[in-house]
Short mmCIF file of C-alpha atoms in Angstrom, two decimals:
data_model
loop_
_atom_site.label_atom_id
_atom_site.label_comp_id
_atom_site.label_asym_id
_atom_site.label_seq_id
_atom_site.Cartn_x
_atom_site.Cartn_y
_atom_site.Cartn_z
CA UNK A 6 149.31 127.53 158.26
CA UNK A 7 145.86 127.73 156.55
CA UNK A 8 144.44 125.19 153.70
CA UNK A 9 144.27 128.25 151.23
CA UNK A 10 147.73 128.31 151.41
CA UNK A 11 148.17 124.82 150.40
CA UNK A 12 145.80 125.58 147.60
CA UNK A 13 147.84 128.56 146.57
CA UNK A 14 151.00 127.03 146.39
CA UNK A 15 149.76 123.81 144.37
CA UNK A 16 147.53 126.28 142.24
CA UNK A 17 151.09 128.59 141.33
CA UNK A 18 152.79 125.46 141.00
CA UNK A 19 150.65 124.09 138.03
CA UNK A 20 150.31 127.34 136.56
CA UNK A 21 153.62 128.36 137.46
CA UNK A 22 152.67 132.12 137.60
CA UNK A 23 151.45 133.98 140.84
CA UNK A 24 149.02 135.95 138.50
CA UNK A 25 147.40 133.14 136.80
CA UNK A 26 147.05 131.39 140.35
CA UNK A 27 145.05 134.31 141.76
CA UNK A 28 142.98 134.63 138.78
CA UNK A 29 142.05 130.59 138.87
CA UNK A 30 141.36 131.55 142.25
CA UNK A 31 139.64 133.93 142.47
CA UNK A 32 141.90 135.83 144.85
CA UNK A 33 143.55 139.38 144.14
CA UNK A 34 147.59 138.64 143.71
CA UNK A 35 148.91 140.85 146.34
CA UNK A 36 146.69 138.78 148.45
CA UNK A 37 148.00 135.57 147.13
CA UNK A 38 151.64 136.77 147.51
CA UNK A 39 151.28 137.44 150.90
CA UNK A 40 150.13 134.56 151.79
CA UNK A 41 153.05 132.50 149.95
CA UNK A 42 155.39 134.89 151.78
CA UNK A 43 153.92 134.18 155.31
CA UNK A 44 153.94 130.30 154.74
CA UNK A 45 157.56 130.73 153.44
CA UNK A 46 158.49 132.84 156.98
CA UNK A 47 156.54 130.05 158.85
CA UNK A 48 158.17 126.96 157.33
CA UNK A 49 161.61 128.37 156.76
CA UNK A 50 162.13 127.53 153.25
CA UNK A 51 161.84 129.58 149.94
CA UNK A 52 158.94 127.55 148.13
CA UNK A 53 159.33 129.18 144.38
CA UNK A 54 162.01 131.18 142.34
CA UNK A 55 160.26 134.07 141.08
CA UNK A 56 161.29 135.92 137.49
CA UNK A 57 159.20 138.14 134.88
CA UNK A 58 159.00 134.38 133.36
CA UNK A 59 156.86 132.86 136.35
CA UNK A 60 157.22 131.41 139.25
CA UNK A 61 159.23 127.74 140.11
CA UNK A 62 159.02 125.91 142.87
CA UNK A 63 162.42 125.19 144.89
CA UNK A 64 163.33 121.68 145.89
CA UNK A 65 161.65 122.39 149.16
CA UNK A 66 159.13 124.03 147.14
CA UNK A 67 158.83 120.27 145.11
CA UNK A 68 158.57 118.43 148.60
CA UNK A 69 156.07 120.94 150.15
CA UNK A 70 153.89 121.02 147.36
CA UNK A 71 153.60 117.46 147.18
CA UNK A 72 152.77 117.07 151.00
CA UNK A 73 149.97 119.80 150.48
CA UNK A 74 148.62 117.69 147.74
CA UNK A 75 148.12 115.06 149.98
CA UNK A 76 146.84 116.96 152.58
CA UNK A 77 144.07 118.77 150.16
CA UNK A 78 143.26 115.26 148.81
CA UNK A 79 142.57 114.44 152.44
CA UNK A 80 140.50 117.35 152.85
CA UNK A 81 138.51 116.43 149.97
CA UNK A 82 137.99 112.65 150.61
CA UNK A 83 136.46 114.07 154.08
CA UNK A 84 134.41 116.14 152.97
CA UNK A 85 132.74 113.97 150.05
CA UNK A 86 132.62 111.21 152.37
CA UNK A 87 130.12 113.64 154.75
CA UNK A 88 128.30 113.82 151.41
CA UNK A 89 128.29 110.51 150.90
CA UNK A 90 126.87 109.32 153.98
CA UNK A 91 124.24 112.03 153.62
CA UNK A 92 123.01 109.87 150.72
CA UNK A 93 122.67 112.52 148.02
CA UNK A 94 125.44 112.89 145.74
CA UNK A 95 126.49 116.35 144.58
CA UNK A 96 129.15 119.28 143.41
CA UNK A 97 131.00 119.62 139.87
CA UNK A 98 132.06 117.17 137.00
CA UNK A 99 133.77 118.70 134.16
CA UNK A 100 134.47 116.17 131.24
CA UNK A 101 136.00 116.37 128.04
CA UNK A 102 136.10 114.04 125.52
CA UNK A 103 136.97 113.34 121.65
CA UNK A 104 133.86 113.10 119.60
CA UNK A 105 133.42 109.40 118.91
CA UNK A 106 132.75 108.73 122.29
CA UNK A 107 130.00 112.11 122.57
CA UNK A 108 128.16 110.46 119.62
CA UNK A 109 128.40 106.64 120.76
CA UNK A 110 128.58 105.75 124.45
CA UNK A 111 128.62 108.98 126.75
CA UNK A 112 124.80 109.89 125.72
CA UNK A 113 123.65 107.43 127.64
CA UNK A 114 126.26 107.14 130.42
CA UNK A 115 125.57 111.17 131.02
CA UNK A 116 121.80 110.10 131.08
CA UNK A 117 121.99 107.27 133.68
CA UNK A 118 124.45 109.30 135.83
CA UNK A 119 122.14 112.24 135.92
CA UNK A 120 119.39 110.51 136.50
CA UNK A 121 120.80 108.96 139.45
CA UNK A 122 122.92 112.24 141.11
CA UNK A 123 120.73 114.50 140.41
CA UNK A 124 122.30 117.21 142.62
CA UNK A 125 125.98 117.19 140.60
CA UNK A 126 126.29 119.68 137.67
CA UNK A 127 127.82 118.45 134.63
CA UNK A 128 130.05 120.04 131.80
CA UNK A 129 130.62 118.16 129.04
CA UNK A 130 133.18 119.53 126.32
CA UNK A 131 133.61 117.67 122.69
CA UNK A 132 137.48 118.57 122.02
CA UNK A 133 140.47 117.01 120.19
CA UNK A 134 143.50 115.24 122.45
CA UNK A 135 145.39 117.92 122.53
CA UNK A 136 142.97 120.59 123.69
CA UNK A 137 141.62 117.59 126.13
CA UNK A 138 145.51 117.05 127.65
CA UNK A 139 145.51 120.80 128.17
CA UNK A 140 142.32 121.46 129.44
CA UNK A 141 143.11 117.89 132.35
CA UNK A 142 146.81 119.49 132.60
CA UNK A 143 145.55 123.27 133.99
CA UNK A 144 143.11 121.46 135.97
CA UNK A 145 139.90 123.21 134.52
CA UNK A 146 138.47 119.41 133.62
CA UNK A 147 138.04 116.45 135.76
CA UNK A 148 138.71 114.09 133.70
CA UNK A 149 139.71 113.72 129.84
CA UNK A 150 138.34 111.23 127.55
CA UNK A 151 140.94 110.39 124.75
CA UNK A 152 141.63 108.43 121.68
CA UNK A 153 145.32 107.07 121.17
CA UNK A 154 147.36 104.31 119.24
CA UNK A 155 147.06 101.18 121.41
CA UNK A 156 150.02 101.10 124.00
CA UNK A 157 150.19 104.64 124.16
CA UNK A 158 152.44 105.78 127.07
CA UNK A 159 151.99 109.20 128.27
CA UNK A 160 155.06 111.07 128.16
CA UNK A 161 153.74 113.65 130.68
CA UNK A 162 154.59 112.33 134.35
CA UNK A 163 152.13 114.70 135.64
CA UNK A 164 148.85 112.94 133.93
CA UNK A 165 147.61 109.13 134.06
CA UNK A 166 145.75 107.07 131.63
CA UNK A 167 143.26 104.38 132.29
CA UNK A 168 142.23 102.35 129.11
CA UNK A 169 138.82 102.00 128.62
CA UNK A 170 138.30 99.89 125.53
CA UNK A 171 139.56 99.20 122.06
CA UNK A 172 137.72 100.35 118.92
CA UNK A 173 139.04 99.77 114.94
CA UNK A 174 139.72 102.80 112.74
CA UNK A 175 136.95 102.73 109.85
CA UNK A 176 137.34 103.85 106.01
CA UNK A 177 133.89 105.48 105.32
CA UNK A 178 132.74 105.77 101.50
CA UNK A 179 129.53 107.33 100.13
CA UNK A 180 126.74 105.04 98.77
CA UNK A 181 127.37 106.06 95.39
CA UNK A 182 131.04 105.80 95.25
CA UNK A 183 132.75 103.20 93.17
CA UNK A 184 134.55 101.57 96.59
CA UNK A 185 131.04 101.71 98.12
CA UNK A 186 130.28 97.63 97.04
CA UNK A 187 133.33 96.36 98.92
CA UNK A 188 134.24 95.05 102.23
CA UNK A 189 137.49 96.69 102.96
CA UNK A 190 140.31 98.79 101.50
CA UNK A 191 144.06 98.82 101.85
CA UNK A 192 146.31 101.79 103.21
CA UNK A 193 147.78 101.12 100.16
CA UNK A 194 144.87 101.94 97.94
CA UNK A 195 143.85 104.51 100.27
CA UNK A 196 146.93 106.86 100.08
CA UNK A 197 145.74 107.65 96.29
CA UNK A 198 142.26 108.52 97.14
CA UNK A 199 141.13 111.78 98.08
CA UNK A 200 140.52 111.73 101.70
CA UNK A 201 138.81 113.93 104.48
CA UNK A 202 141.73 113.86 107.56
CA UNK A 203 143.21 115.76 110.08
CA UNK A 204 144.63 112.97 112.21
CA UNK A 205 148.50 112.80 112.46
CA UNK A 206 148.87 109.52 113.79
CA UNK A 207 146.68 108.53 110.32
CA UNK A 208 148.50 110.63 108.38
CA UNK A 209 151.91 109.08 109.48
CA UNK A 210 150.15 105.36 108.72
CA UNK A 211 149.31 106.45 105.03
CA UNK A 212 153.12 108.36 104.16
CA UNK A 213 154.20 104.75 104.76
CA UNK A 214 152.97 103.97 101.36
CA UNK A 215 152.97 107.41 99.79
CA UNK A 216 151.71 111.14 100.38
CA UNK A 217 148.42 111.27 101.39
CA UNK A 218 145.69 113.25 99.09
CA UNK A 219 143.96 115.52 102.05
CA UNK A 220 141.16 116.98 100.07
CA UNK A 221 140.24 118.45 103.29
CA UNK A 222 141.23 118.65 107.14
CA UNK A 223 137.67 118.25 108.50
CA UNK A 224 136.98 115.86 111.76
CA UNK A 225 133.59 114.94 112.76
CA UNK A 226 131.40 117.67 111.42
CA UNK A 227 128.09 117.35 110.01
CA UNK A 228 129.94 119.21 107.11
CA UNK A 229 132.41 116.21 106.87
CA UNK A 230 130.04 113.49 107.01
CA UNK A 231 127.36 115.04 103.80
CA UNK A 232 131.29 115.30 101.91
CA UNK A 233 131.89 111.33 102.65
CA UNK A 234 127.89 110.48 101.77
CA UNK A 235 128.18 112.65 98.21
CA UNK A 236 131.54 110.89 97.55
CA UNK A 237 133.58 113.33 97.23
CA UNK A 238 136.22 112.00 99.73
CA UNK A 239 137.32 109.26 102.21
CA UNK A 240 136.46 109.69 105.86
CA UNK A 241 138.12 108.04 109.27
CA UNK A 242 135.88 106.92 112.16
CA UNK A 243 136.45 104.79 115.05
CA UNK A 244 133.94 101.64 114.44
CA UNK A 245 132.22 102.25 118.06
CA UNK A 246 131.49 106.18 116.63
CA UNK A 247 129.83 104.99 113.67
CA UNK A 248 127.76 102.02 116.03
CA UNK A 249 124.69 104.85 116.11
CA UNK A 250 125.70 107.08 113.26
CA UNK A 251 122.47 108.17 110.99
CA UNK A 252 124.56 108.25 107.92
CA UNK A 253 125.36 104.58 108.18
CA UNK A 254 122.23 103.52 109.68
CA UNK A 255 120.24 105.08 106.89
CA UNK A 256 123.29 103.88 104.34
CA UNK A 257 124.30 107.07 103.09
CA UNK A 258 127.88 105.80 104.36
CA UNK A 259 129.31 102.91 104.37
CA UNK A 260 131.97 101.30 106.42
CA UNK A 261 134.95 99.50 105.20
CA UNK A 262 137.71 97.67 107.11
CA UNK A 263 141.03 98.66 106.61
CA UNK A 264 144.03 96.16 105.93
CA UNK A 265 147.49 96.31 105.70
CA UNK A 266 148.25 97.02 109.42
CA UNK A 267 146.68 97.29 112.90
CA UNK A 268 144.22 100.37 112.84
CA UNK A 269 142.76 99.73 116.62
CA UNK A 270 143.04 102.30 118.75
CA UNK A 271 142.62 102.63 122.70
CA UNK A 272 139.95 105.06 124.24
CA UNK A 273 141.65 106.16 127.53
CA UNK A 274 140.74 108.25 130.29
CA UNK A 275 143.39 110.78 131.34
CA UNK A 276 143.83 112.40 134.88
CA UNK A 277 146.13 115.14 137.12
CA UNK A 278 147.94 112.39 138.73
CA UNK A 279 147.88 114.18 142.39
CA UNK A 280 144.30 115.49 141.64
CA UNK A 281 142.04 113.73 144.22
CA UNK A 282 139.29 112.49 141.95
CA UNK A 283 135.91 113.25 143.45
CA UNK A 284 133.16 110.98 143.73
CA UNK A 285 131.08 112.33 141.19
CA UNK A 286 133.98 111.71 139.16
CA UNK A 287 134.67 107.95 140.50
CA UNK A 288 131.03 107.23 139.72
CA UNK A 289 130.76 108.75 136.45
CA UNK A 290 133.70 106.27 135.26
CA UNK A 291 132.01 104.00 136.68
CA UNK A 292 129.03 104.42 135.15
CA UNK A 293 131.21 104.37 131.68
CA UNK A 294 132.64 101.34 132.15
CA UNK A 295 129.19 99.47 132.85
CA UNK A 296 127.86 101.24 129.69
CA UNK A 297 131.37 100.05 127.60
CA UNK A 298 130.88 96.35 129.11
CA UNK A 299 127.50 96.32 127.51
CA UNK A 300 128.91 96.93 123.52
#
């Protein structure tokens, strides 16, 4: 038994194709077959059903896979703790997160974490929550930084979420627009108005009331925020995404509270539950949770 077999066999299993596996991997398929093939002779169990579909593990395949999980995470914590006691922290840290947090709080948290690890190379992706559950799901992020009602449950078994912090849902009006001297707005009101939105857990808080007027399905482009500013339309924003937002610091937009029911949501992180999370990764939420204390 070799560890690239373990990694094979949980690579196929959250792919759940031999093809896609080998191409994660790096590894040429007839290669990758093999290997499942010998581990299957050596342990005396058939790990996956193979079809045209894909392949699925076996319910020896379930209980093998989730011993090799362990045993990879084991391999992992030992080598980052050689790191570690080498002083100088280093590899790969793939995030991705929703755009409020890119233009509030990760800025700085990226800054201060680089500064300190210099040696660990950082992706950063600015994605909606479901490109963010996919991308955490197939494994090609670290971690996933969402945006969900508050008391969200993930429904996926497979993923865990961590809250981070609460933040209100905003209605943001242009300086010249007639709604612009006020201090807040009903859903009520706000189902009428011509909005920018492309959120469905918004959209399903205005139908309560009526059928929303989407002028447009824009989210946080540059393009959406000069619509909101000319007041043309209505625009949604978590209140820590507009805390350093050059629109509403210059008053080009203004902010009003909504009423009528609870608009807070929950930033969350989101993780493969058997994933061993790396250092790098430990200390970059870390890092993010000493930045969010400070708000």
């Amino acid at each position: 038994m070799r560890i690239e077999q373990l990694l094979y066999i949980i690579e196929i299993n959250q792919t759940g194709s031999i093809s896609l596996a080998a191409e994660k991997l790096h590894v040429s398929q007839p290669n990758i077959s093999q290997a499942i093939v010998s581990l299957e002779e050596e342990l005396g169990v058939k790990l996956f059903k193979r079809s045209r579909f894909g392949a699925v593990p076996t319910e020896d395949g379930k209980l093998i896979i989730s011993k090799a999980e362990e045993i990879i995470n084991k391999v992992e914590e030992l080598r980052e703790t050689a790191i570690f006691q080498s002083n100088q922290l280093s590899g790969f840290l793939s995030i991705a997160s929703v755009p409020s947090l890119c233009l509030s709080v990760l800025p700085s948290t990226l800054a201060i974490f680089k500064a300190k690890h210099t040696g660990v190379e950082l992706e950063m992706l600015e994605l909606d929550y479901p490109q963010i559950k996919q991308e955490v799901q197939s494994g090609n992020v670290d971690i996933g930084l969402i945006a969900v009602s508050r008391n969200y449950e993930e429904p996926n078994k497979q993923l865990i979420t961590e809250t981070l912090m609460d933040s209100r849902v905003m209605a943001c009006v242009g300086i010249n627009s007639p709604l612009s001297h006020r201090k807040s707005i009903s859903l009520e009101e706000l189902v009428h108005q011509p909005i920018l939105l492309n959120s469905e857990y918004l959209i399903n808080k205005l139908k309560k009331y009526g059928e929303p007027n989407i002028l447009f399905k824009l989210g946080n482009s540059e393009a959406a925020k000069r619509v909101i500013a000319e007041g043309i339309a209505i625009g949604f924003y978590t209140e820590i995404g507009l805390k350093y937002d050059p629109y509403v610091q210059t008053g080009s937009i203004i902010a009003l509270e909504i009423t009528g029911e609870d608009m807070d949501i929950s930033f969350c992180s989101l993780r493969l539950k058997n994933r061993y999370q790396s250092l790098p990764c430990k200390e970059f939420t870390k890092e993010l949770k000493t930045i969010i204390a400070t708000i």
